[in-house]
PDB file of C-alpha atoms in Angstrom:
ATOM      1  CA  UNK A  10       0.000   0.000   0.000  1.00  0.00           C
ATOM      2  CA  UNK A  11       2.409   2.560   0.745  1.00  0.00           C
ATOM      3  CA  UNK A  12       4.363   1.742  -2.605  1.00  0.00           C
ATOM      4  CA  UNK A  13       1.440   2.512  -4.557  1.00  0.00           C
ATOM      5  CA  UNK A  14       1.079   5.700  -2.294  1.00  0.00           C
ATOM      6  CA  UNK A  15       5.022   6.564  -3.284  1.00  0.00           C
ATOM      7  CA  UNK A  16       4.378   5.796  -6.914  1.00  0.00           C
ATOM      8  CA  UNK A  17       1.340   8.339  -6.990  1.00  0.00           C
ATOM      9  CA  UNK A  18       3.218  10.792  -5.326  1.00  0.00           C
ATOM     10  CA  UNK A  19       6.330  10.308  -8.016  1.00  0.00           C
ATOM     11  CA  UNK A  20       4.176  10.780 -10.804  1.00  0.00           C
ATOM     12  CA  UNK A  21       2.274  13.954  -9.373  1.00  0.00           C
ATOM     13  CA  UNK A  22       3.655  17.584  -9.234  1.00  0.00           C
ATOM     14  CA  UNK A  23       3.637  19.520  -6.124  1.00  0.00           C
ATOM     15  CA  UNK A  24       1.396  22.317  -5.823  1.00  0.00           C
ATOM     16  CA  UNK A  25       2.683  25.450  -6.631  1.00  0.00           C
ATOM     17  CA  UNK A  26       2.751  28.401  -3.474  1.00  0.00           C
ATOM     18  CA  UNK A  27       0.332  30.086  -5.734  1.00  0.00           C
ATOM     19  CA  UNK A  28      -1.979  27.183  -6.140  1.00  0.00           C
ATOM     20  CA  UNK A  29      -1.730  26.064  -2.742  1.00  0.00           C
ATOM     21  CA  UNK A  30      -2.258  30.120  -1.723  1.00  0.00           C
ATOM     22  CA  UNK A  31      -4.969  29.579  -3.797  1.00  0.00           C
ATOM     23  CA  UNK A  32      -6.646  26.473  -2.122  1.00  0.00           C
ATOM     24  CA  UNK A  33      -6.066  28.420   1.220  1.00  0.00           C
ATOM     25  CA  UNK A  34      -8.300  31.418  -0.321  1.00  0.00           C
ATOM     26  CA  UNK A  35     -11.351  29.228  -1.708  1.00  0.00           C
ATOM     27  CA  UNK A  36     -13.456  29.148   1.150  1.00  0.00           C
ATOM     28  CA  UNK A  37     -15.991  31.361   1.692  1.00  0.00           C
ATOM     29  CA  UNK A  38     -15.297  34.233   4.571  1.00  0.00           C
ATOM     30  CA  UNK A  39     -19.038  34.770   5.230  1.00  0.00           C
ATOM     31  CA  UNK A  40     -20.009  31.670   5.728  1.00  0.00           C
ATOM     32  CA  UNK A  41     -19.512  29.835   9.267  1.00  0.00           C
ATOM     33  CA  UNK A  42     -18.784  26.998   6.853  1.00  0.00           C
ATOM     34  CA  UNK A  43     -16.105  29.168   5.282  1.00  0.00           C
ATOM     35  CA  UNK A  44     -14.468  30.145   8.142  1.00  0.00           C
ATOM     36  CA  UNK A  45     -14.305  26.402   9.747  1.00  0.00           C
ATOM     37  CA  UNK A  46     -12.831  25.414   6.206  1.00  0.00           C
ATOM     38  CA  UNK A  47     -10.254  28.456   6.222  1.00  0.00           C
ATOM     39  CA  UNK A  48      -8.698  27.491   9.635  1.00  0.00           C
ATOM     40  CA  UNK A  49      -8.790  23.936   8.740  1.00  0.00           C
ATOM     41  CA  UNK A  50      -7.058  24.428   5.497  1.00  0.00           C
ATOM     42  CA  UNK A  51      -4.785  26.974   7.312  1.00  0.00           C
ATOM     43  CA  UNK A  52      -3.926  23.959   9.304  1.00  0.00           C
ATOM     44  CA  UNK A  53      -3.088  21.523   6.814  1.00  0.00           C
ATOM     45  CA  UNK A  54      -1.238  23.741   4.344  1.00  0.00           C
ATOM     46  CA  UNK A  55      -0.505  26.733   6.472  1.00  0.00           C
ATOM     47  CA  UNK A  56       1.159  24.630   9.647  1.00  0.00           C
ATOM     48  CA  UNK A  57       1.756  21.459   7.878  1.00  0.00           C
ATOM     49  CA  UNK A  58      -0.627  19.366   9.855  1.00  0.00           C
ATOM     50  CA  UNK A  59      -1.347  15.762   8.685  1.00  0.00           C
ATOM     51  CA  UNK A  60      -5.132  14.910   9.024  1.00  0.00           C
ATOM     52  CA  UNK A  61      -5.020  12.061  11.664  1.00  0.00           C
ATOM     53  CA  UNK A  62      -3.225  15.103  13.116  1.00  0.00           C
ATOM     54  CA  UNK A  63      -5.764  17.909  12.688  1.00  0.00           C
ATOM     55  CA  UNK A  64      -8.755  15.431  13.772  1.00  0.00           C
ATOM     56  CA  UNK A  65      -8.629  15.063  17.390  1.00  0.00           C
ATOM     57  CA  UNK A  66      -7.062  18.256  18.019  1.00  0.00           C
ATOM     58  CA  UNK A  67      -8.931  20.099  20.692  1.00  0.00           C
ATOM     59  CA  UNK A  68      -8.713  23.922  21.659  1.00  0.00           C
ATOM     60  CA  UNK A  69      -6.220  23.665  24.438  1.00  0.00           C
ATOM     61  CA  UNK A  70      -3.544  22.394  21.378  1.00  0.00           C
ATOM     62  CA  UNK A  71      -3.845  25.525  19.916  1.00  0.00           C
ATOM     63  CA  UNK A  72      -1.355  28.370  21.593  1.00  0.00           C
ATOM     64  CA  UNK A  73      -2.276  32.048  19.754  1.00  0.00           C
ATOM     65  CA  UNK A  74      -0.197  34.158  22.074  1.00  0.00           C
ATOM     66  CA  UNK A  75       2.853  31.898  20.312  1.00  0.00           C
ATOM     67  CA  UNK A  76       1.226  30.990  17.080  1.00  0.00           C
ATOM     68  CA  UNK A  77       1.902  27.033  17.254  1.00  0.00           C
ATOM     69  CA  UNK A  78      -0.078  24.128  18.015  1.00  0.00           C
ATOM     70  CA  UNK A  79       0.941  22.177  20.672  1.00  0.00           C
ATOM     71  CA  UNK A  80       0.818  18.333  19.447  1.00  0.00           C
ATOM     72  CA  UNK A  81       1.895  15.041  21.227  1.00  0.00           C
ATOM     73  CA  UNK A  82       4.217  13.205  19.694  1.00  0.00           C
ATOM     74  CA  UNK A  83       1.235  10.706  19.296  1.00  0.00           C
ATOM     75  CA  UNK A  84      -1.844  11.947  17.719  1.00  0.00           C
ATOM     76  CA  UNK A  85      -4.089   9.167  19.555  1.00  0.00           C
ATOM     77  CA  UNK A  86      -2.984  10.812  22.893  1.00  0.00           C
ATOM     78  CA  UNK A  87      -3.809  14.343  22.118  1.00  0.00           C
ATOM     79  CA  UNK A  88      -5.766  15.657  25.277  1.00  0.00           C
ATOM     80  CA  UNK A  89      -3.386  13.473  27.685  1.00  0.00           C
ATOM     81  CA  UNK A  90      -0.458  14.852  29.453  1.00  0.00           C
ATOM     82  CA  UNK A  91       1.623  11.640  29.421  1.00  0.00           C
ATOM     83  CA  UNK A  92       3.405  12.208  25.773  1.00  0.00           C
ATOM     84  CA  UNK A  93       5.574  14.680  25.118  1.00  0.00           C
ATOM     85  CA  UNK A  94       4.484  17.664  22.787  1.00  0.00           C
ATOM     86  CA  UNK A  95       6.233  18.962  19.026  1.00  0.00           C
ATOM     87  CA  UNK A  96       5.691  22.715  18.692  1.00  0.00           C
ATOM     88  CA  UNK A  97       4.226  23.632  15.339  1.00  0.00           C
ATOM     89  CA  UNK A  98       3.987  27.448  14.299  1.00  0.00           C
ATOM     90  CA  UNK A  99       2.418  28.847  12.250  1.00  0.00           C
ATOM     91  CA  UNK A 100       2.249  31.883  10.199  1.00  0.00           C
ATOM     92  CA  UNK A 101       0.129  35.089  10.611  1.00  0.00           C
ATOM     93  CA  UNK A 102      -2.235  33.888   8.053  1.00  0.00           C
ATOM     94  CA  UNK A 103      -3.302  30.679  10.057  1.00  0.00           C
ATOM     95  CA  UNK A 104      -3.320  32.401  12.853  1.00  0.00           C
ATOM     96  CA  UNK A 105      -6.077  35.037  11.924  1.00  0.00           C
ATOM     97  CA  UNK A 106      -7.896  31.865  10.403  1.00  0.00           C
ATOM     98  CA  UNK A 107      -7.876  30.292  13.748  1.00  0.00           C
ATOM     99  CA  UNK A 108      -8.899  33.628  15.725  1.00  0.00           C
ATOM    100  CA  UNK A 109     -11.826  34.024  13.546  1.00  0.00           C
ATOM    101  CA  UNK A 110     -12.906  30.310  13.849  1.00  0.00           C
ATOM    102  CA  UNK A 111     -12.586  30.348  17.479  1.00  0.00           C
ATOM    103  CA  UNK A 112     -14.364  33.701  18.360  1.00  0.00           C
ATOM    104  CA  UNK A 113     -16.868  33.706  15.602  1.00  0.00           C
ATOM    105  CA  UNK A 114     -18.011  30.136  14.903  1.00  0.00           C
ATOM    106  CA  UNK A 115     -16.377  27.943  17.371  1.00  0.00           C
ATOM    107  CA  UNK A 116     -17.106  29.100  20.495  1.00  0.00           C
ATOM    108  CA  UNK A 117     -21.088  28.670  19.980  1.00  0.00           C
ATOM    109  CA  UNK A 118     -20.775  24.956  19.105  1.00  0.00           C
ATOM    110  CA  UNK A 119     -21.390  22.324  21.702  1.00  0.00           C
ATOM    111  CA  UNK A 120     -18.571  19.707  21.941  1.00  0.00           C
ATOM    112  CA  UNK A 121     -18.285  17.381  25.113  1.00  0.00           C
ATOM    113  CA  UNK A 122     -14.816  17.039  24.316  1.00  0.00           C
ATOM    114  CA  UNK A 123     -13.719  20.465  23.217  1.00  0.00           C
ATOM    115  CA  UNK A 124     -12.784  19.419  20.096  1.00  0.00           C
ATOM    116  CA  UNK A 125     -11.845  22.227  17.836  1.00  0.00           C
ATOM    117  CA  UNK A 126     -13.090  20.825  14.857  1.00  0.00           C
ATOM    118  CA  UNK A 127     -16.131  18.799  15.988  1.00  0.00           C
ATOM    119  CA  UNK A 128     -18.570  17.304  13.368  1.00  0.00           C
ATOM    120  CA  UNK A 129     -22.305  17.091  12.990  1.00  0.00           C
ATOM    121  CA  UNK A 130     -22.960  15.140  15.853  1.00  0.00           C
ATOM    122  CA  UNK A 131     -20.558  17.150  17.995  1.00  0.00           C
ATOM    123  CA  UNK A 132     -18.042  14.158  18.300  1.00  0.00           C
ATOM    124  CA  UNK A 133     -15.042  13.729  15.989  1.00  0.00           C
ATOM    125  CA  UNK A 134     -14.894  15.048  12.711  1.00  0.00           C
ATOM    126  CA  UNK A 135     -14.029  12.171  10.252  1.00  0.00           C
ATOM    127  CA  UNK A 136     -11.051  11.892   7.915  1.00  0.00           C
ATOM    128  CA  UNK A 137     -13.057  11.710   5.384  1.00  0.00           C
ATOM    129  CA  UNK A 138     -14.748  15.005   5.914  1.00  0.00           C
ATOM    130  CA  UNK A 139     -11.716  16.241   5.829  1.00  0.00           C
ATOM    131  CA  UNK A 140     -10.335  14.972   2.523  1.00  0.00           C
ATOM    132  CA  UNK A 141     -13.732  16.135   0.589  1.00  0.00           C
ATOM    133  CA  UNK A 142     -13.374  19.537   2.477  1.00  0.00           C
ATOM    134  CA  UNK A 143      -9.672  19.613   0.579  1.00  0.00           C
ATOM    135  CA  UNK A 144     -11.292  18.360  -2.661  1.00  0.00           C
ATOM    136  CA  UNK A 145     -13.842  20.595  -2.810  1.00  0.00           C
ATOM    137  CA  UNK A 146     -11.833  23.906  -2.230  1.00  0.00           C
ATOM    138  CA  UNK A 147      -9.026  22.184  -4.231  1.00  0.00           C
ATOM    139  CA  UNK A 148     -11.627  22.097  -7.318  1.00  0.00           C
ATOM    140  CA  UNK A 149     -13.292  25.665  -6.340  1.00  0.00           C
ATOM    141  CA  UNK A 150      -9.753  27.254  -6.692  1.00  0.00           C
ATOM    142  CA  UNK A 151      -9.494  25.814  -9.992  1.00  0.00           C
ATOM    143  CA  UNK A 152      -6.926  23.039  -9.472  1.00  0.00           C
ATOM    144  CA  UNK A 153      -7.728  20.357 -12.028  1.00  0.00           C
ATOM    145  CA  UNK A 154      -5.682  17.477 -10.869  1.00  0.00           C
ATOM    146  CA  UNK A 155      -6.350  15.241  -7.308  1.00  0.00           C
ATOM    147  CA  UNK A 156      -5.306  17.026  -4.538  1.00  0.00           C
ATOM    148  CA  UNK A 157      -5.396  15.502  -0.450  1.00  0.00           C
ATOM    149  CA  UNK A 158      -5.000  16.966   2.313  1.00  0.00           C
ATOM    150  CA  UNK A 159      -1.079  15.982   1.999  1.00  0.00           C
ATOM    151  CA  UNK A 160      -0.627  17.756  -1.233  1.00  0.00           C
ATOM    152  CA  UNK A 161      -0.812  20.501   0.981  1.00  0.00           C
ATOM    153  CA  UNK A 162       2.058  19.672   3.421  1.00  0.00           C
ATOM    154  CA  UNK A 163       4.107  18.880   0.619  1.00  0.00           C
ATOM    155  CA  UNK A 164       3.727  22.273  -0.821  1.00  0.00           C
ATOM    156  CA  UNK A 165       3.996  24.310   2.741  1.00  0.00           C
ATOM    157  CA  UNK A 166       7.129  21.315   3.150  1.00  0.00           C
ATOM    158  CA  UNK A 167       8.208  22.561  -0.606  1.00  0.00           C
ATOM    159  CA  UNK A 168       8.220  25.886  -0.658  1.00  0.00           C
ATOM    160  CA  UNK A 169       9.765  26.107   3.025  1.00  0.00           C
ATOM    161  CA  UNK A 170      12.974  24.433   1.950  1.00  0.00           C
ATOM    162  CA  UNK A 171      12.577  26.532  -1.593  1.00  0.00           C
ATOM    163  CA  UNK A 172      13.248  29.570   0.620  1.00  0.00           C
ATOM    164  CA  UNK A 173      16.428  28.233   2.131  1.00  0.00           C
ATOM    165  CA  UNK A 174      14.855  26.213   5.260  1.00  0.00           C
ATOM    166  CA  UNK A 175      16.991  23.706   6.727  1.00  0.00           C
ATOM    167  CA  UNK A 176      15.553  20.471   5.229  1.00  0.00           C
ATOM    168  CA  UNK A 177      15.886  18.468   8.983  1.00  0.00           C
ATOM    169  CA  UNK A 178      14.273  21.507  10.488  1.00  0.00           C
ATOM    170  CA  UNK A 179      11.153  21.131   7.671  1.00  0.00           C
ATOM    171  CA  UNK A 180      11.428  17.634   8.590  1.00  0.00           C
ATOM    172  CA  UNK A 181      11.233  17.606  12.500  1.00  0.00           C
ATOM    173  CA  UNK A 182       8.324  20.488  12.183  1.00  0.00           C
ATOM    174  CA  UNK A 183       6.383  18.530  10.024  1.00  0.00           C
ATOM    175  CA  UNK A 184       6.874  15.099  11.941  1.00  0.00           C
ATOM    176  CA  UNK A 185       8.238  13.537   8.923  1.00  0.00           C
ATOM    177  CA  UNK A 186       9.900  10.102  10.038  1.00  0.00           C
ATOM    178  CA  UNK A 187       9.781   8.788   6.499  1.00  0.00           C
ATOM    179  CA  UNK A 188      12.969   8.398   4.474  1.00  0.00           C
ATOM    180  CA  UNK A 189      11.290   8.242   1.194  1.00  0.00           C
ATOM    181  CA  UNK A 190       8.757  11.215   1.876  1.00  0.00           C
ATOM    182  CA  UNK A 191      12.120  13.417   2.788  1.00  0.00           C
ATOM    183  CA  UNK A 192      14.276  12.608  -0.278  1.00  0.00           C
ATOM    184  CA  UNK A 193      10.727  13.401  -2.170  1.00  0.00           C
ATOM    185  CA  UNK A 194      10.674  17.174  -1.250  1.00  0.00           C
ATOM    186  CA  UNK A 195      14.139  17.546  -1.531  1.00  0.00           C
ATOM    187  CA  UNK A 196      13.476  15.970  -5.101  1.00  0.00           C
ATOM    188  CA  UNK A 197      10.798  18.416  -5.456  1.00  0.00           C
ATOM    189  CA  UNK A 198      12.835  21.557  -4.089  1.00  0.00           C
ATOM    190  CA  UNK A 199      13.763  22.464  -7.664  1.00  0.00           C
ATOM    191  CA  UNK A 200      10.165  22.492  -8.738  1.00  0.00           C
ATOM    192  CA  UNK A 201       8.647  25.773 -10.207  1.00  0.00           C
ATOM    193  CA  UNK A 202       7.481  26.578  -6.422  1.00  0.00           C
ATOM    194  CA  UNK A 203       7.377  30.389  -7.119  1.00  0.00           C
TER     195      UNK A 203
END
């Protein structure tokens, strides 16, 4: 499985920092909808996020006085003090995303658990939601080939080491422990990533 998953991602581009800019933009600022999109896209391609990542993440994880997320070094733990956390910033961008979510759509959902991205039924929001979310925005900022949520890492990962980032610094922000993913976005640092 994860061979085909390397093949796909050898035969696919990255997305450009305009397209992915682009992506980031789609969603629809007067919408609640919108703005839950924004910050969640934000998150993904703004912060690097992956989605197992994003998913569970509750409010406490996110720090706007520093501008990171604080994660545990395993996702299925998130809420529990017993691992230790990675530090994630993000950009001024994400952060105004994630202010506006918070104070102007968040805060008046009901969530047992505090989650900051709860679904319908208050619990969990789903992967999948997630990876249609991407699609949809992906297709509304006129992207015409399949993009996932970790197109959008790669192109934050991408244009980060484009603009002279330290590729084991883009590596231990983005909690990249894969060999093969690595020598892909160095492969990918001479793309057209303008």
């Amino acid at each position: 499985m994860d061979e085909i998953r390397e093949n796909r991602k050898n035969e696919q581009r990255a997305l450009t920092r305009e397209e992915l800019d682009r992506i980031l933009d789609a969603p629809d600022p007067q919408t609640r909808a919108g703005i839950r999109d924004r910050a969640i896209l934000e998150l993904l391609g703004g912060a690097g996020l992956k989605v197992q990542e994003l998913v569970p993440l509750r409010v406490e994880n996110i720090d706007l006085q520093i501008s990171c997320v604080l994660l545990p070094e395993n996702p299925e733990s998130i809420g529990s003090c017993a691992s230790p956390e990675r530090m994630i910033p993000f950009g001024k961008k994400t952060r105004e995303s994630l202010m506006k979510y918070l104070y102007d759509v968040r805060r008046e959902i009901e969530s047992p658990a505090d989650l900051l991205f709860p679904g319908r039924s208050g619990k969990m929001i789903t992967r999948q939601a997630v990876w249609k979310l991407v699609k949809k925005h992906a297709l509304a900022a006129g992207i015409r080939q399949p993009v996932s949520p970790e197109d959008l890492r790669t192109a934050l990962a991408v244009s980060l080491l484009r603009r002279g980032a330290d590729p084991s610094t883009v590596q231990s922000l983005l909690g990249i422990r894969s060999a093969a993913m690595h020598k892909y976005f160095l492969a990918q640092k001479g793309a057209d990533l303008t």
